[in-house]
Amino acid sequence: MAVKVVIVGGGAAGLALASKLGRKFGLKGDMDIYLIDKSPMHIWKPKLHEVAVGIIDQSLEGVLYRDHGLKNGYRYVSGELTGCQPEKKIIELAAVLDSEGDEVVPKREICYDYLVLALGGVSNSFNTPGAEPHCIFLDNLPSAERFHNKLLDGLLHANETQDKLSIGIVGAGATGVELAAELHHVIESVKSYGYLNISAQNLEVHLIEAAPKILSQLPDRVSLRAQALLIKLGIKLHLGVQVKEVTKAGFVTASGELIAANIKVWAAGVKGPNIFSQLTALPITGRNQVQVDACMRVQGHEGVYALGDCAELFLANGKPVPPRAQAAAQMADCLFVNLQRRLKGQDEQAFVYKDYGSLVSLSRFSAVGSLMGSLRSGTFFVEGHLARIMYVSLYQRHLASLYGWGAAIVYRFAQKLLRWHRPKLKLH
Ligand SMILES: Cc1cc2nc3c(=O)[nH]c(=O)nc-3n(C[C@H](O)[C@H](O)[C@H](O)COP(=O)(O)OP(=O)(O)OC[C@H]3O[C@@H](n4cnc5c(N)ncnc54)[C@H](O)[C@@H]3O)c2cc1C
């Protein structure tokens, strides 16, 4: 009987792994690969802020697991992980309900030979009072769609009343910075779609960061350049500012100031998925990640692996693997090889993280970042169109892992053609 691999979470790591295993073994019936995700559609997470502002349309860029699985040799199961019994090699999935709350599919159990946990991460509110009820956490497609609807309502209101639309974003990491920059450019596009009374004066974007600089994980040169560009776009930076409470009116800072915002986004910090706090059989950390060894194996549980943002893996230099798309993709590649080695009775190899640098998109036309490895200093600075091309190529690599290089290039070209005759901005 074919070995059964169950992958939970079809994101940057899980979907890449399912696709590679599926094409190599699943299509021939040599392996039974199940991909479980609570959402029917995959959107590459670094594109969520583009969905949120409406410059990409999820119906064009999204990958439907059911269809993709059929062509790439894995079975998609719609479901949300709620429990894990590693001693019985069983996972539990929640009941599926319809929009009126009626049960469509009851709770289920699924057995496995190998289990791969790839549930990603969520933003960390650090228990800040009011953050959960008042902020949008840009962690998944529904939250990006919620932001988009609020943005359209806010723009409509501003167009009719000339009131200001104020948007506050907590966290000036890549997500916060990219979202702030795109918002500015949306104002320029929206005018051509009949919002004639709107100008840059109607939009106020506040970016609030506890650290003294934006993009605090990146080299000073990158963060200072991005900072200068954001200031030029008119974005209001609040650096070294701690948010102590969120209310309907806005963000209350540690010094008692209120930063008023109609739309509030929380994009600070990353932790593992909330459900992990209930998976008591597994070694879960204080940040809700599951501890894995150098080969991504969950210690003490035969045949259980974890990768991507939900896994805590310390590298040989003592540093944890960062929560990044490039790390998730590399982990998927490593596990793809290791599962094959294991099935052949060979030793598995330790994961080695190659940091190729970081790129931050500052709109459809520009990006800044640092790339690793080629110059004497080890890193070099890129910006403008060149950085943007490199940023876009990261997405192309992701598509290649889902479809293979040839099909990924055709797919991207087809997407571009379809986008060509659609509105530049999603208006509904
Ligand atoms: C707005 C934004 C911008 C970003 N930009 C960049 C960037 O420019 N560069 C970069 O390197 N990184 C970026 N990141 C980080 C990067 O996206 C993540 O590190 C990467 O996606 C992690 O991959 P993953 O497979 O671990 O998780 P994800 O890609 O998050 O996938 C997790 C999957 O698990 C599913 N899931 C979750 N819970 C359950 C459950 N209980 N049951 C079933 N399924 C479940 C989800 O639906 C999802 O499909 C960004 C993140 C965000 C939010």
mmCIF file of C-alpha atoms in Angstrom, residues 250-420:
data_model
loop_
_atom_site.group_PDB
_atom_site.id
_atom_site.type_symbol
_atom_site.label_atom_id
_atom_site.label_comp_id
_atom_site.label_asym_id
_atom_site.label_seq_id
_atom_site.Cartn_x
_atom_site.Cartn_y
_atom_site.Cartn_z
ATOM 1 C CA GLY A 250 -7.759 54.866 17.303
ATOM 2 C CA PHE A 251 -4.503 53.916 19.022
ATOM 3 C CA VAL A 252 -3.667 55.113 22.528
ATOM 4 C CA THR A 253 0.101 55.338 22.999
ATOM 5 C CA ALA A 254 2.129 54.795 26.179
ATOM 6 C CA SER A 255 2.442 58.592 26.532
ATOM 7 C CA GLY A 256 -1.374 58.911 26.452
ATOM 8 C CA GLU A 257 -1.623 60.406 22.946
ATOM 9 C CA LEU A 258 -4.500 59.241 20.692
ATOM 10 C CA ILE A 259 -3.576 58.509 17.081
ATOM 11 C CA ALA A 260 -7.026 58.640 15.479
ATOM 12 C CA ALA A 261 -7.780 56.062 12.778
ATOM 13 C CA ASN A 262 -10.961 54.982 10.974
ATOM 14 C CA ILE A 263 -9.331 51.748 9.829
ATOM 15 C CA LYS A 264 -6.909 50.042 12.209
ATOM 16 C CA VAL A 265 -4.456 47.339 11.151
ATOM 17 C CA TRP A 266 -2.239 45.247 13.435
ATOM 18 C CA ALA A 267 0.836 44.013 11.589
ATOM 19 C CA ALA A 268 3.341 43.622 14.445
ATOM 20 C CA GLY A 269 5.003 40.431 15.616
ATOM 21 C CA VAL A 270 4.500 36.827 14.516
ATOM 22 C CA LYS A 271 3.474 33.818 16.578
ATOM 23 C CA GLY A 272 2.330 30.305 15.781
ATOM 24 C CA PRO A 273 -1.348 29.493 15.105
ATOM 25 C CA ASN A 274 -3.693 29.804 18.089
ATOM 26 C CA ILE A 275 -4.818 26.174 17.784
ATOM 27 C CA PHE A 276 -1.300 25.041 18.749
ATOM 28 C CA SER A 277 -1.906 26.096 22.360
ATOM 29 C CA GLN A 278 -4.455 23.237 22.489
ATOM 30 C CA LEU A 279 -2.210 20.569 20.931
ATOM 31 C CA THR A 280 -0.838 19.612 24.327
ATOM 32 C CA ALA A 281 0.647 16.325 23.108
ATOM 33 C CA LEU A 282 3.226 18.276 21.058
ATOM 34 C CA PRO A 283 6.165 20.402 22.308
ATOM 35 C CA ILE A 284 4.622 23.857 21.862
ATOM 36 C CA THR A 285 6.620 26.993 22.770
ATOM 37 C CA GLY A 286 5.373 30.155 24.509
ATOM 38 C CA ARG A 287 4.978 31.714 21.049
ATOM 39 C CA ASN A 288 2.711 28.875 19.912
ATOM 40 C CA GLN A 289 5.288 27.302 17.618
ATOM 41 C CA VAL A 290 6.117 23.612 17.620
ATOM 42 C CA GLN A 291 9.736 22.741 18.429
ATOM 43 C CA VAL A 292 11.532 20.746 15.764
ATOM 44 C CA ASP A 293 15.048 19.377 15.415
ATOM 45 C CA ALA A 294 17.492 20.278 12.645
ATOM 46 C CA CYS A 295 15.662 17.917 10.234
ATOM 47 C CA MET A 296 12.242 19.489 11.044
ATOM 48 C CA ARG A 297 11.137 16.429 13.057
ATOM 49 C CA VAL A 298 8.898 16.978 16.068
ATOM 50 C CA GLN A 299 10.862 15.332 18.854
ATOM 51 C CA GLY A 300 9.310 12.300 20.517
ATOM 52 C CA HIS A 301 6.690 11.829 17.798
ATOM 53 C CA GLU A 302 7.626 9.399 15.091
ATOM 54 C CA GLY A 303 6.700 10.573 11.588
ATOM 55 C CA VAL A 304 5.600 14.100 12.586
ATOM 56 C CA TYR A 305 7.294 17.113 10.943
ATOM 57 C CA ALA A 306 6.679 20.863 11.082
ATOM 58 C CA LEU A 307 7.944 23.610 8.793
ATOM 59 C CA GLY A 308 7.428 27.268 7.908
ATOM 60 C CA ASP A 309 6.257 29.926 10.369
ATOM 61 C CA CYS A 310 4.600 27.425 12.732
ATOM 62 C CA ALA A 311 7.912 25.669 13.481
ATOM 63 C CA GLU A 312 10.654 26.778 15.852
ATOM 64 C CA LEU A 313 13.948 25.562 14.419
ATOM 65 C CA PHE A 314 17.294 26.771 15.747
ATOM 66 C CA LEU A 315 20.134 26.861 13.240
ATOM 67 C CA ALA A 316 23.718 25.814 13.983
ATOM 68 C CA ASN A 317 24.527 29.500 14.762
ATOM 69 C CA GLY A 318 21.918 29.453 17.549
ATOM 70 C CA LYS A 319 19.502 31.761 15.701
ATOM 71 C CA PRO A 320 15.932 30.710 14.859
ATOM 72 C CA VAL A 321 14.871 30.398 11.213
ATOM 73 C CA PRO A 322 13.084 33.711 10.456
ATOM 74 C CA PRO A 323 9.366 33.740 9.542
ATOM 75 C CA ARG A 324 9.851 34.433 5.850
ATOM 76 C CA ALA A 325 8.554 33.073 2.571
ATOM 77 C CA GLN A 326 12.078 32.182 1.388
ATOM 78 C CA ALA A 327 12.673 30.163 4.583
ATOM 79 C CA ALA A 328 9.320 28.362 4.171
ATOM 80 C CA ALA A 329 10.176 27.461 0.556
ATOM 81 C CA GLN A 330 13.654 26.196 1.490
ATOM 82 C CA MET A 331 12.219 24.085 4.310
ATOM 83 C CA ALA A 332 9.739 22.535 1.858
ATOM 84 C CA ASP A 333 12.629 21.692 -0.507
ATOM 85 C CA CYS A 334 14.611 20.119 2.334
ATOM 86 C CA LEU A 335 11.686 18.013 3.567
ATOM 87 C CA PHE A 336 10.930 16.922 -0.005
ATOM 88 C CA VAL A 337 14.436 15.432 -0.135
ATOM 89 C CA ASN A 338 14.365 14.089 3.441
ATOM 90 C CA LEU A 339 11.087 12.205 3.037
ATOM 91 C CA GLN A 340 12.550 10.420 0.024
ATOM 92 C CA ARG A 341 15.757 9.628 1.926
ATOM 93 C CA ARG A 342 13.742 8.297 4.831
ATOM 94 C CA LEU A 343 11.651 6.033 2.600
ATOM 95 C CA LYS A 344 14.895 4.649 1.164
ATOM 96 C CA GLY A 345 16.239 4.035 4.691
ATOM 97 C CA GLN A 346 18.886 6.788 4.400
ATOM 98 C CA ASP A 347 19.752 9.423 7.028
ATOM 99 C CA GLU A 348 17.871 12.704 6.813
ATOM 100 C CA GLN A 349 19.854 15.914 6.288
ATOM 101 C CA ALA A 350 19.853 18.937 8.582
ATOM 102 C CA PHE A 351 18.121 22.028 7.216
ATOM 103 C CA VAL A 352 20.555 24.742 6.109
ATOM 104 C CA TYR A 353 19.032 28.200 5.703
ATOM 105 C CA LYS A 354 20.440 30.353 2.911
ATOM 106 C CA ASP A 355 19.550 33.990 3.473
ATOM 107 C CA TYR A 356 19.395 35.592 0.028
ATOM 108 C CA GLY A 357 18.585 38.977 1.552
ATOM 109 C CA SER A 358 15.359 40.907 1.952
ATOM 110 C CA LEU A 359 13.344 42.962 -0.460
ATOM 111 C CA VAL A 360 10.521 45.290 0.493
ATOM 112 C CA SER A 361 8.053 46.437 -2.138
ATOM 113 C CA LEU A 362 7.178 50.120 -2.079
ATOM 114 C CA SER A 363 4.472 49.940 -4.773
ATOM 115 C CA ARG A 364 4.099 48.295 -8.144
ATOM 116 C CA PHE A 365 7.080 50.217 -9.468
ATOM 117 C CA SER A 366 9.707 50.224 -6.774
ATOM 118 C CA ALA A 367 11.325 48.250 -3.996
ATOM 119 C CA VAL A 368 14.336 48.462 -1.705
ATOM 120 C CA GLY A 369 16.370 45.725 -0.157
ATOM 121 C CA SER A 370 19.645 44.062 0.559
ATOM 122 C CA LEU A 371 20.913 40.985 -1.203
ATOM 123 C CA MET A 372 23.383 38.596 0.331
ATOM 124 C CA GLY A 373 26.453 36.947 -0.879
ATOM 125 C CA SER A 374 28.056 38.502 -3.919
ATOM 126 C CA LEU A 375 30.195 41.365 -2.746
ATOM 127 C CA ARG A 376 33.121 41.413 -0.323
ATOM 128 C CA SER A 377 30.958 42.849 2.454
ATOM 129 C CA GLY A 378 28.519 39.960 2.044
ATOM 130 C CA THR A 379 25.487 42.167 1.332
ATOM 131 C CA PHE A 380 24.667 44.844 -1.183
ATOM 132 C CA PHE A 381 21.930 47.390 -1.481
ATOM 133 C CA VAL A 382 19.376 47.426 -4.322
ATOM 134 C CA GLU A 383 16.480 49.742 -5.044
ATOM 135 C CA GLY A 384 14.118 50.977 -7.742
ATOM 136 C CA HIS A 385 13.161 48.939 -10.796
ATOM 137 C CA LEU A 386 15.956 46.396 -10.332
ATOM 138 C CA ALA A 387 14.838 45.646 -6.775
ATOM 139 C CA ARG A 388 11.240 45.466 -7.980
ATOM 140 C CA ILE A 389 12.163 42.919 -10.673
ATOM 141 C CA MET A 390 13.944 40.823 -8.042
ATOM 142 C CA TYR A 391 10.942 41.119 -5.718
ATOM 143 C CA VAL A 392 8.604 39.904 -8.480
ATOM 144 C CA SER A 393 10.979 37.021 -9.248
ATOM 145 C CA LEU A 394 10.414 35.707 -5.690
ATOM 146 C CA TYR A 395 6.757 35.174 -6.592
ATOM 147 C CA GLN A 396 7.786 33.563 -9.870
ATOM 148 C CA ARG A 397 9.907 31.072 -7.906
ATOM 149 C CA HIS A 398 6.919 30.286 -5.718
ATOM 150 C CA LEU A 399 4.774 29.639 -8.801
ATOM 151 C CA ALA A 400 7.522 27.397 -10.188
ATOM 152 C CA SER A 401 7.357 25.258 -7.053
ATOM 153 C CA LEU A 402 3.588 24.901 -7.568
ATOM 154 C CA TYR A 403 3.555 24.220 -11.314
ATOM 155 C CA GLY A 404 7.126 23.543 -12.488
ATOM 156 C CA TRP A 405 9.089 26.295 -14.291
ATOM 157 C CA GLY A 406 7.571 25.935 -17.793
ATOM 158 C CA ALA A 407 3.941 25.953 -16.652
ATOM 159 C CA ALA A 408 4.672 28.759 -14.154
ATOM 160 C CA ILE A 409 5.926 31.061 -16.927
ATOM 161 C CA VAL A 410 2.845 30.336 -19.087
ATOM 162 C CA TYR A 411 0.581 30.839 -16.042
ATOM 163 C CA ARG A 412 2.166 34.202 -15.213
ATOM 164 C CA PHE A 413 1.869 35.358 -18.820
ATOM 165 C CA ALA A 414 -1.819 34.348 -18.883
ATOM 166 C CA GLN A 415 -2.398 36.230 -15.614
ATOM 167 C CA LYS A 416 -0.826 39.347 -17.126
ATOM 168 C CA LEU A 417 -3.044 39.095 -20.231
ATOM 169 C CA LEU A 418 -6.179 38.734 -18.111
ATOM 170 C CA ARG A 419 -5.167 41.658 -15.893
ATOM 171 C CA TRP A 420 -4.588 43.813 -18.959
#
